[in-house]
PDB file of C-alpha atoms and ligand atoms in Angstrom:
ATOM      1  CA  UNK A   1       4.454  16.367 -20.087  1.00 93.00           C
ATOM      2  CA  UNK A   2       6.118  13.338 -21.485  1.00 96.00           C
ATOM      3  CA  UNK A   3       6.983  11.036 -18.868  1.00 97.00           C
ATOM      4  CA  UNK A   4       9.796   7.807 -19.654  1.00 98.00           C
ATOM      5  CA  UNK A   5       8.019   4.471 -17.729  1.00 98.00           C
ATOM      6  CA  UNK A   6      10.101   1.826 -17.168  1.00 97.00           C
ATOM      7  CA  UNK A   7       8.373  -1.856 -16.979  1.00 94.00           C
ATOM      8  CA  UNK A   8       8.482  -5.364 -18.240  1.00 91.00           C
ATOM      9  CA  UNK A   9       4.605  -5.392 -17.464  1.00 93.00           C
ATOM     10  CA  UNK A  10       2.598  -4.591 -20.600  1.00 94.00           C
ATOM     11  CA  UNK A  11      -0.699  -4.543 -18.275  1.00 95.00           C
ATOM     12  CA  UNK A  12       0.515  -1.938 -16.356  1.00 96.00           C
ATOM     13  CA  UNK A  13       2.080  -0.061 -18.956  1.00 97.00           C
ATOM     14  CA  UNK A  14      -1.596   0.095 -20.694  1.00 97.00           C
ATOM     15  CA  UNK A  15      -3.282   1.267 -17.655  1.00 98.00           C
ATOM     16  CA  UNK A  16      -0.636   3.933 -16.878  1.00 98.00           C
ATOM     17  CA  UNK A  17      -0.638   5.231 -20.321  1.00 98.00           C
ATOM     18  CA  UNK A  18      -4.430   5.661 -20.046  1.00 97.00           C
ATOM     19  CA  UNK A  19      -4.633   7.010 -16.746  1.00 98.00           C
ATOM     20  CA  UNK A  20      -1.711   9.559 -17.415  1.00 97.00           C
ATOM     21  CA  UNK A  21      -3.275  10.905 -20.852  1.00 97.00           C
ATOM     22  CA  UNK A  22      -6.828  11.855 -18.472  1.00 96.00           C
ATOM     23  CA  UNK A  23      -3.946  14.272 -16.796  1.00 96.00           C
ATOM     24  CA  UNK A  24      -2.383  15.716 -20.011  1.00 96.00           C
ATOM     25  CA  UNK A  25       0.520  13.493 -19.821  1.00 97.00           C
ATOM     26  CA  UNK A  26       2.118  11.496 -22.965  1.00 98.00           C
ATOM     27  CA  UNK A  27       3.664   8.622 -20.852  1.00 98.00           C
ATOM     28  CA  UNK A  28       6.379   6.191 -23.122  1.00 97.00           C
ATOM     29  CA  UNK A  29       7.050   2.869 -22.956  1.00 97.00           C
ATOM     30  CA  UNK A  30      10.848   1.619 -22.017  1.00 94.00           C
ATOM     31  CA  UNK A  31      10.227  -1.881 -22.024  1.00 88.00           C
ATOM     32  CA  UNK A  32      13.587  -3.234 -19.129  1.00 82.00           C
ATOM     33  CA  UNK A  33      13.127  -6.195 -17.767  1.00 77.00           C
ATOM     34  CA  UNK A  34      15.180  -5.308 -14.721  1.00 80.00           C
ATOM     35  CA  UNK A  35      16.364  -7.511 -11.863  1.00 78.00           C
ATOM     36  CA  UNK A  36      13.749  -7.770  -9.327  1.00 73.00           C
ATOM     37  CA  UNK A  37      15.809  -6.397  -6.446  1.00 83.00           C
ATOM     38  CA  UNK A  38      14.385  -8.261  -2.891  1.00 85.00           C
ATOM     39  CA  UNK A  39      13.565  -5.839   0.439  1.00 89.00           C
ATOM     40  CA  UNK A  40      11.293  -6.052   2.796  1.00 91.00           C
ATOM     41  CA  UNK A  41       8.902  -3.438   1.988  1.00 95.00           C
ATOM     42  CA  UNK A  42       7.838  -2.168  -1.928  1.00 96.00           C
ATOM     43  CA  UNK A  43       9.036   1.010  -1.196  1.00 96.00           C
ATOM     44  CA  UNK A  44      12.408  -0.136  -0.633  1.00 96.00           C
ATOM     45  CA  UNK A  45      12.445  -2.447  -3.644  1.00 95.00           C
ATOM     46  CA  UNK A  46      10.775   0.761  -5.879  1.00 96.00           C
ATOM     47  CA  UNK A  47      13.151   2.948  -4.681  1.00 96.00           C
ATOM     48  CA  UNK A  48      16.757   0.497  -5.167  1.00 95.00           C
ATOM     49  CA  UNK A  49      15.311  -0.490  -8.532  1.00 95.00           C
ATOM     50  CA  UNK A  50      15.291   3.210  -9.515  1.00 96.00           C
ATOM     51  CA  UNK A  51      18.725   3.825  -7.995  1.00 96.00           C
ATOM     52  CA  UNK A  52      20.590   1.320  -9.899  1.00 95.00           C
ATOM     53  CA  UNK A  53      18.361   2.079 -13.179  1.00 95.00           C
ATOM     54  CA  UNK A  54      19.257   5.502 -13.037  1.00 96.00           C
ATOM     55  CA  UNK A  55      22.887   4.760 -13.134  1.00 94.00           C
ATOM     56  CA  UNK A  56      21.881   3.418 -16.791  1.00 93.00           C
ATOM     57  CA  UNK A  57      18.990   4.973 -17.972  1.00 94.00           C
ATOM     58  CA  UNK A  58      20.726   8.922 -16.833  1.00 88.00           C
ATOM     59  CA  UNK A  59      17.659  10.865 -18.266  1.00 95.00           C
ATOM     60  CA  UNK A  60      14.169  10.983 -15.704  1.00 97.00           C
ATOM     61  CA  UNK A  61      11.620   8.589 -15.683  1.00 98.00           C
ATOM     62  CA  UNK A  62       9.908   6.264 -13.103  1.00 98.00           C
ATOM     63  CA  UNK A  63       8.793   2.781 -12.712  1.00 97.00           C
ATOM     64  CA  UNK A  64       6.527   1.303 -10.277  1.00 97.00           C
ATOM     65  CA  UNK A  65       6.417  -1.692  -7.952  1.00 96.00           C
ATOM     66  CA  UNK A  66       3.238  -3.576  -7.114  1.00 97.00           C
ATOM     67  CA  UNK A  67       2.335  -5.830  -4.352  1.00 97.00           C
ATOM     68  CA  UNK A  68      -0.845  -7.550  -2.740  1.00 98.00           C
ATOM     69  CA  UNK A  69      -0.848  -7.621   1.108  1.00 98.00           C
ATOM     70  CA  UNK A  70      -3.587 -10.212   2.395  1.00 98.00           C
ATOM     71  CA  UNK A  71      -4.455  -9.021   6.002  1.00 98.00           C
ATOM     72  CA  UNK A  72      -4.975 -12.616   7.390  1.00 98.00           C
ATOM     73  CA  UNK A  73      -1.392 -14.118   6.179  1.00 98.00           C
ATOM     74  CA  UNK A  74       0.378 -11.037   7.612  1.00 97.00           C
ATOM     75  CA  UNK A  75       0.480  -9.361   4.361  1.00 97.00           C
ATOM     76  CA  UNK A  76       1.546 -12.188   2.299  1.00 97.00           C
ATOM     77  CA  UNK A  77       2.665 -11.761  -0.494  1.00 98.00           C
ATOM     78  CA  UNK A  78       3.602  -8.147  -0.344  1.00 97.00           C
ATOM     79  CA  UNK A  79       7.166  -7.528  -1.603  1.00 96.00           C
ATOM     80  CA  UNK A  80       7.017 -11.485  -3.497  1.00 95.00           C
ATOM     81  CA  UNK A  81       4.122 -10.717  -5.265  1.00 96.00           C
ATOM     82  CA  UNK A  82       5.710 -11.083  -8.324  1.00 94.00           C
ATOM     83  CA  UNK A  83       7.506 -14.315  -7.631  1.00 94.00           C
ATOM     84  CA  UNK A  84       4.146 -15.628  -5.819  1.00 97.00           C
ATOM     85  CA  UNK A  85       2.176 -15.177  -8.964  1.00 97.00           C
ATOM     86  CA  UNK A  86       4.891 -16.533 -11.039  1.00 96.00           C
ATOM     87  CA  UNK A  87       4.669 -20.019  -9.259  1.00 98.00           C
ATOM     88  CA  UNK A  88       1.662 -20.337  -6.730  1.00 98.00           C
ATOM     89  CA  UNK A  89      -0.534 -18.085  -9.029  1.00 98.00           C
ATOM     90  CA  UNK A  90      -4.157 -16.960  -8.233  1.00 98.00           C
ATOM     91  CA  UNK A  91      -5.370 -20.693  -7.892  1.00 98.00           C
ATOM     92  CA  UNK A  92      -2.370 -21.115  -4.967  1.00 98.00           C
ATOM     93  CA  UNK A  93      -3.900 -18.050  -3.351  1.00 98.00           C
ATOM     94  CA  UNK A  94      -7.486 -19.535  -3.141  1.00 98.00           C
ATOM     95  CA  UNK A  95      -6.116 -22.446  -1.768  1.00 98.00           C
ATOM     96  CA  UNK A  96      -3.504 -20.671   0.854  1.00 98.00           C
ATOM     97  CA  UNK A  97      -7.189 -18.676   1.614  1.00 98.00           C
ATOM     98  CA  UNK A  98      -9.218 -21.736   1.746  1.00 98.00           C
ATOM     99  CA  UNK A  99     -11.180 -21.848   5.334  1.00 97.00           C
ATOM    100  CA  UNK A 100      -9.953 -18.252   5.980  1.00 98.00           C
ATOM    101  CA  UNK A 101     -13.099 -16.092   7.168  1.00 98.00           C
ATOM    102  CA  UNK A 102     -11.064 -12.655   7.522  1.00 98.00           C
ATOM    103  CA  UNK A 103     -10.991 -12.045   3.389  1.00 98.00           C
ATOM    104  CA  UNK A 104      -9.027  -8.099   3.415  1.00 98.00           C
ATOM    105  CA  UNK A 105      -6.537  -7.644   1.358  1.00 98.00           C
ATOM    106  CA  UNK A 106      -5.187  -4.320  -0.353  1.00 98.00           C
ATOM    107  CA  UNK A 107      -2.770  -3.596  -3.470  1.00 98.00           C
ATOM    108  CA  UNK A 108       0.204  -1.180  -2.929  1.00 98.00           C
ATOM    109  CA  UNK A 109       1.539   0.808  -5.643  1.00 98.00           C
ATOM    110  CA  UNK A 110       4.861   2.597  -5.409  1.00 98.00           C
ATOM    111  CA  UNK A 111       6.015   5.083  -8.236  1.00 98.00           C
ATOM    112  CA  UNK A 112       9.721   5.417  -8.085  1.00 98.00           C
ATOM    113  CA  UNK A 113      10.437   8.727 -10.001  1.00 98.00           C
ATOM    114  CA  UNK A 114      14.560   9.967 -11.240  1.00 98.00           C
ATOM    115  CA  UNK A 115      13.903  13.548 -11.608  1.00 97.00           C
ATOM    116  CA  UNK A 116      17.773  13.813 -13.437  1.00 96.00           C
ATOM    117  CA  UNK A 117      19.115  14.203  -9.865  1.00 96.00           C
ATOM    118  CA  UNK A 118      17.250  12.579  -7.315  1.00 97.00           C
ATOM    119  CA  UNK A 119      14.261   9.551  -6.776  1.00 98.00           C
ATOM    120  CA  UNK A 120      11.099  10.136  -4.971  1.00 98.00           C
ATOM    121  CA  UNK A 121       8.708   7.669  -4.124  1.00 98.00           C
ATOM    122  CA  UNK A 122       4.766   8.174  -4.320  1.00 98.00           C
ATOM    123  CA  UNK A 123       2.378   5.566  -2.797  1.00 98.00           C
ATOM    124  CA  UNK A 124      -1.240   4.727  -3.333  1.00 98.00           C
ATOM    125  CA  UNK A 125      -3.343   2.194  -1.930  1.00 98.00           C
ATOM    126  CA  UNK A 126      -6.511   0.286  -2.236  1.00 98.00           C
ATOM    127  CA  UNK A 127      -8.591  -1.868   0.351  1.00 98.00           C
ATOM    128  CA  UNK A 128     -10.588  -5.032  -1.247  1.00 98.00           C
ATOM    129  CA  UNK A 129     -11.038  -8.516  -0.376  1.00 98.00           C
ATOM    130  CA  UNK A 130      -9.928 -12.049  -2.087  1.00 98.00           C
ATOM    131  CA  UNK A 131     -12.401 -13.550  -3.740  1.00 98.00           C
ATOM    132  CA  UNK A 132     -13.231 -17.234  -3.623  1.00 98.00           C
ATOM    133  CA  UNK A 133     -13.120 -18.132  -7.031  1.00 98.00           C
ATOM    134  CA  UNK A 134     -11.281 -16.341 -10.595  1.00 98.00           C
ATOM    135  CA  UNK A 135     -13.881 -14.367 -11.789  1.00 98.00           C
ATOM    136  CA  UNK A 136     -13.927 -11.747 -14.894  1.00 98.00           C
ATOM    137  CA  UNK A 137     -11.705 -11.451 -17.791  1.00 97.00           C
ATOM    138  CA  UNK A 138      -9.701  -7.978 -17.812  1.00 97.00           C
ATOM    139  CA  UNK A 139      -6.684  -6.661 -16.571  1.00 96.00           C
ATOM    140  CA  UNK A 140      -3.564  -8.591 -15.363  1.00 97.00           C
ATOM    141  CA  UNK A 141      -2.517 -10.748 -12.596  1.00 98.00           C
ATOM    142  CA  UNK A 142      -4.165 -10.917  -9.352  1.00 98.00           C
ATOM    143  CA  UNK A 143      -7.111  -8.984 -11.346  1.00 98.00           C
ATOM    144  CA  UNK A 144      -9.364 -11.953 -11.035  1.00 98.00           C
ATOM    145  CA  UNK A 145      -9.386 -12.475  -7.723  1.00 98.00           C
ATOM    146  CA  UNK A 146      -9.595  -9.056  -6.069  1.00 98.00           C
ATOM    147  CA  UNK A 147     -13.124  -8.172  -4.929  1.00 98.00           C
ATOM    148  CA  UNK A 148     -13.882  -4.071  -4.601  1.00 98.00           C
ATOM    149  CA  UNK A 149     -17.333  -3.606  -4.157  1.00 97.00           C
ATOM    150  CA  UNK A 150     -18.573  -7.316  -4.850  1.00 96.00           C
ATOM    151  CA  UNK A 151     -16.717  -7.232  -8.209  1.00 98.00           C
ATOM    152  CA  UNK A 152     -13.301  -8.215  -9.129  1.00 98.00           C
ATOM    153  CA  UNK A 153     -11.141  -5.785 -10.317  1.00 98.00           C
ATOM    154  CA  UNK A 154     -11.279  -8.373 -13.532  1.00 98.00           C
ATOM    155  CA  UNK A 155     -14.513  -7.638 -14.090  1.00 98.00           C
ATOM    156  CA  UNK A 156     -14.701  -4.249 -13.660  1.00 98.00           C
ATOM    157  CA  UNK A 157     -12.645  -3.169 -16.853  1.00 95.00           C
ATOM    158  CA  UNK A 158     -11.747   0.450 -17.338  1.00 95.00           C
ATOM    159  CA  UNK A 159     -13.589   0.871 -13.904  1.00 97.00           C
ATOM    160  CA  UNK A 160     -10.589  -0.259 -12.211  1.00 98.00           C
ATOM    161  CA  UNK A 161      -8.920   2.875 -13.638  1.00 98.00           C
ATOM    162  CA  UNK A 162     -10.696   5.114 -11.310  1.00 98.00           C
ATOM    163  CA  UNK A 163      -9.979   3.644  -7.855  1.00 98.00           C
ATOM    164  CA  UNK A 164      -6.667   1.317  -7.981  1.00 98.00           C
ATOM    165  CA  UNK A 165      -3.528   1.607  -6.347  1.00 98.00           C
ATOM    166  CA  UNK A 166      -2.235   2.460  -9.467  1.00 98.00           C
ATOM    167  CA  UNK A 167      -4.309   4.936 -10.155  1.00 98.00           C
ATOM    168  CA  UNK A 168      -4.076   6.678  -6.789  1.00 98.00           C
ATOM    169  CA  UNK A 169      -0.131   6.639  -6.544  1.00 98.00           C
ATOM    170  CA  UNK A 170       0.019   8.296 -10.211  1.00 98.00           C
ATOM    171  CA  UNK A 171      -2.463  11.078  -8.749  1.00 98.00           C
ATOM    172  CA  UNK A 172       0.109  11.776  -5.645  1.00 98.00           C
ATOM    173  CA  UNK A 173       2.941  11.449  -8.210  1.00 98.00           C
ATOM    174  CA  UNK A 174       1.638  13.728 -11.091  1.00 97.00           C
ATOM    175  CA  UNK A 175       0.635  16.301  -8.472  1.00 96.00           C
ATOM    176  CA  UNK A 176       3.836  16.444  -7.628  1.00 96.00           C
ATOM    177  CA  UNK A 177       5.351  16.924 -10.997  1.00 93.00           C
ATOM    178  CA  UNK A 178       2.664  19.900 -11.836  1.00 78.00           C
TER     179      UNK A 178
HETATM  180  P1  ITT B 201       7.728  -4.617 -13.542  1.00 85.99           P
HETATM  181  O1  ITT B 201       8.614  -4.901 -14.711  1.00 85.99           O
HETATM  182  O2  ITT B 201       7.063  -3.279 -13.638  1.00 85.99           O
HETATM  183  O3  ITT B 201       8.385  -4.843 -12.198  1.00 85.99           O
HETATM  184  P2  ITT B 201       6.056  -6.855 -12.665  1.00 85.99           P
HETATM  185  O4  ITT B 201       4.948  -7.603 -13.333  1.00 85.99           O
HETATM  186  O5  ITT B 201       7.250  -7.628 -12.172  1.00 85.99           O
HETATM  187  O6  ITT B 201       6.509  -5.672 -13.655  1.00 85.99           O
HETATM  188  P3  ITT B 201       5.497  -5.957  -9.926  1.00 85.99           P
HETATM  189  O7  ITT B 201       6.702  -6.654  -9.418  1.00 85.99           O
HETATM  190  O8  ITT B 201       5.294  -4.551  -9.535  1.00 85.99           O
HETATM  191  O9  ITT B 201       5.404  -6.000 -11.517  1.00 85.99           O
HETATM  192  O10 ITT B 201       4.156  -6.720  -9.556  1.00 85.99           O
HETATM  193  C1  ITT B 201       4.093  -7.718  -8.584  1.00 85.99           C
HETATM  194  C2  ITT B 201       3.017  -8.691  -8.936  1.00 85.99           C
HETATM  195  O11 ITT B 201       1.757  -8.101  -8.647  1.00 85.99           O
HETATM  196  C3  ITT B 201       2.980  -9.132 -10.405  1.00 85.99           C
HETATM  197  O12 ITT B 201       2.732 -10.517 -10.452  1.00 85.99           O
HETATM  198  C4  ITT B 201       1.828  -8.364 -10.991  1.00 85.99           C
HETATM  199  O13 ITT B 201       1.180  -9.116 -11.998  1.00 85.99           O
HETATM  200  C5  ITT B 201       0.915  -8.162  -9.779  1.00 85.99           C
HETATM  201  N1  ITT B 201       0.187  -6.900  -9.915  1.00 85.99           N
HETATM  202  C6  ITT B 201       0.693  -5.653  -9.896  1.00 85.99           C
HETATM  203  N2  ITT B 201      -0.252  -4.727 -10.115  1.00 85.99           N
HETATM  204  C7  ITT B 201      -1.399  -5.416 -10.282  1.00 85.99           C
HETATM  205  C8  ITT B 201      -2.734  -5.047 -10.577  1.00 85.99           C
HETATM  206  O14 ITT B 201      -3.090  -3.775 -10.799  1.00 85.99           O
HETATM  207  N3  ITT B 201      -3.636  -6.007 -10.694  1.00 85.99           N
HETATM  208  C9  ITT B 201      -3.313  -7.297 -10.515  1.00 85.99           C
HETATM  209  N4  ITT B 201      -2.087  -7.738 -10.261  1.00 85.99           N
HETATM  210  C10 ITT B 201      -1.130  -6.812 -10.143  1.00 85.99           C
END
């Protein structure tokens, strides 16, 4: 099927394009840079960022919204991930984490999908840890410092692919779709 994704985030856009063509879907780019709506969850802001988009867009597609949740600063950053990374970055992280022993941390991924009528949202999830140090040169923002299995997701190139949040939210979602 070919599927309209809506992001400003060429990283993502890459990874969803690959991961949707190992499911026999063509997935095309519409490159909006739309407001970054503020709730308290990334549901919420996937799901108000597809309401008002599909007001403009009026044909289906979906878009996704990304967070890290750090288990030891209550899930900091979470829904201001993208504002975090934008000013603290990954070296603010390693400092805010500095001293911390408890290191778990996940990434939530939240498809938001206009079918032409209606939006559904689709979630996936992955458990890592934040590493103490950047390490690796792949992917796209928090990449470096996200430890699965002793590497960062940075490191583990096409890899990531198989097991991210991404990658498990597009599974629930293209399920869905057939
Ligand atoms: P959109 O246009 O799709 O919203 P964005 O970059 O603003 O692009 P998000 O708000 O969903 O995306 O992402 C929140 C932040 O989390 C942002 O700084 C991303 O770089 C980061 N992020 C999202 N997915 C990630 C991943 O797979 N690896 C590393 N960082 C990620």
């Amino acid at each position: 099927m070919r599927l309209l994704f809506i992001t400003s985030n060429e990283g993502k856009f890459r990874e969803v394009k690959e991961i949707g063509k190992g499911y026999g879907h063509e997935i095309e780019w519409l490159r909006i840079e739309y407001e970054e709506l503020q709730g308290n969850t990334i549901e919420e802001i996937a799901k108000k960022s597809a309401d008002l988009l599909s007001k403009e867009v009026k044909k289906p597609f979906f878009l996704e919204d990304s967070g890290l949740v750090i288990h030891a600063l209550n899930g900091f950053p979470g829904p201001y991930s993208s504002y975090v990374f934008k000013t603290i970055g990954n070296k603010g992280i390693i400092k805010l984490m500095d001293g911390v022993e408890n290191r778990r941390a996940k990434f939530i991924a939240v498809i938001a999908y206009f079918d032409g009528k209606d939006v559904k949202t689709f979630k996936g999830e992955v458990e890592g840890e934040i590493a103490t140090e950047m390490r690796g040169e792949h992917g796209f923002g928090y990449d470096p410092i996200f430890l699965y299995n002793g590497r960062t997701f940075a490191e583990m190139g096409d890899e990531k692919n198989l097991v991210s949040h991404r990658r498990r939210a597009l599974e629930v979602f293209f399920s869905s779709i057939g």
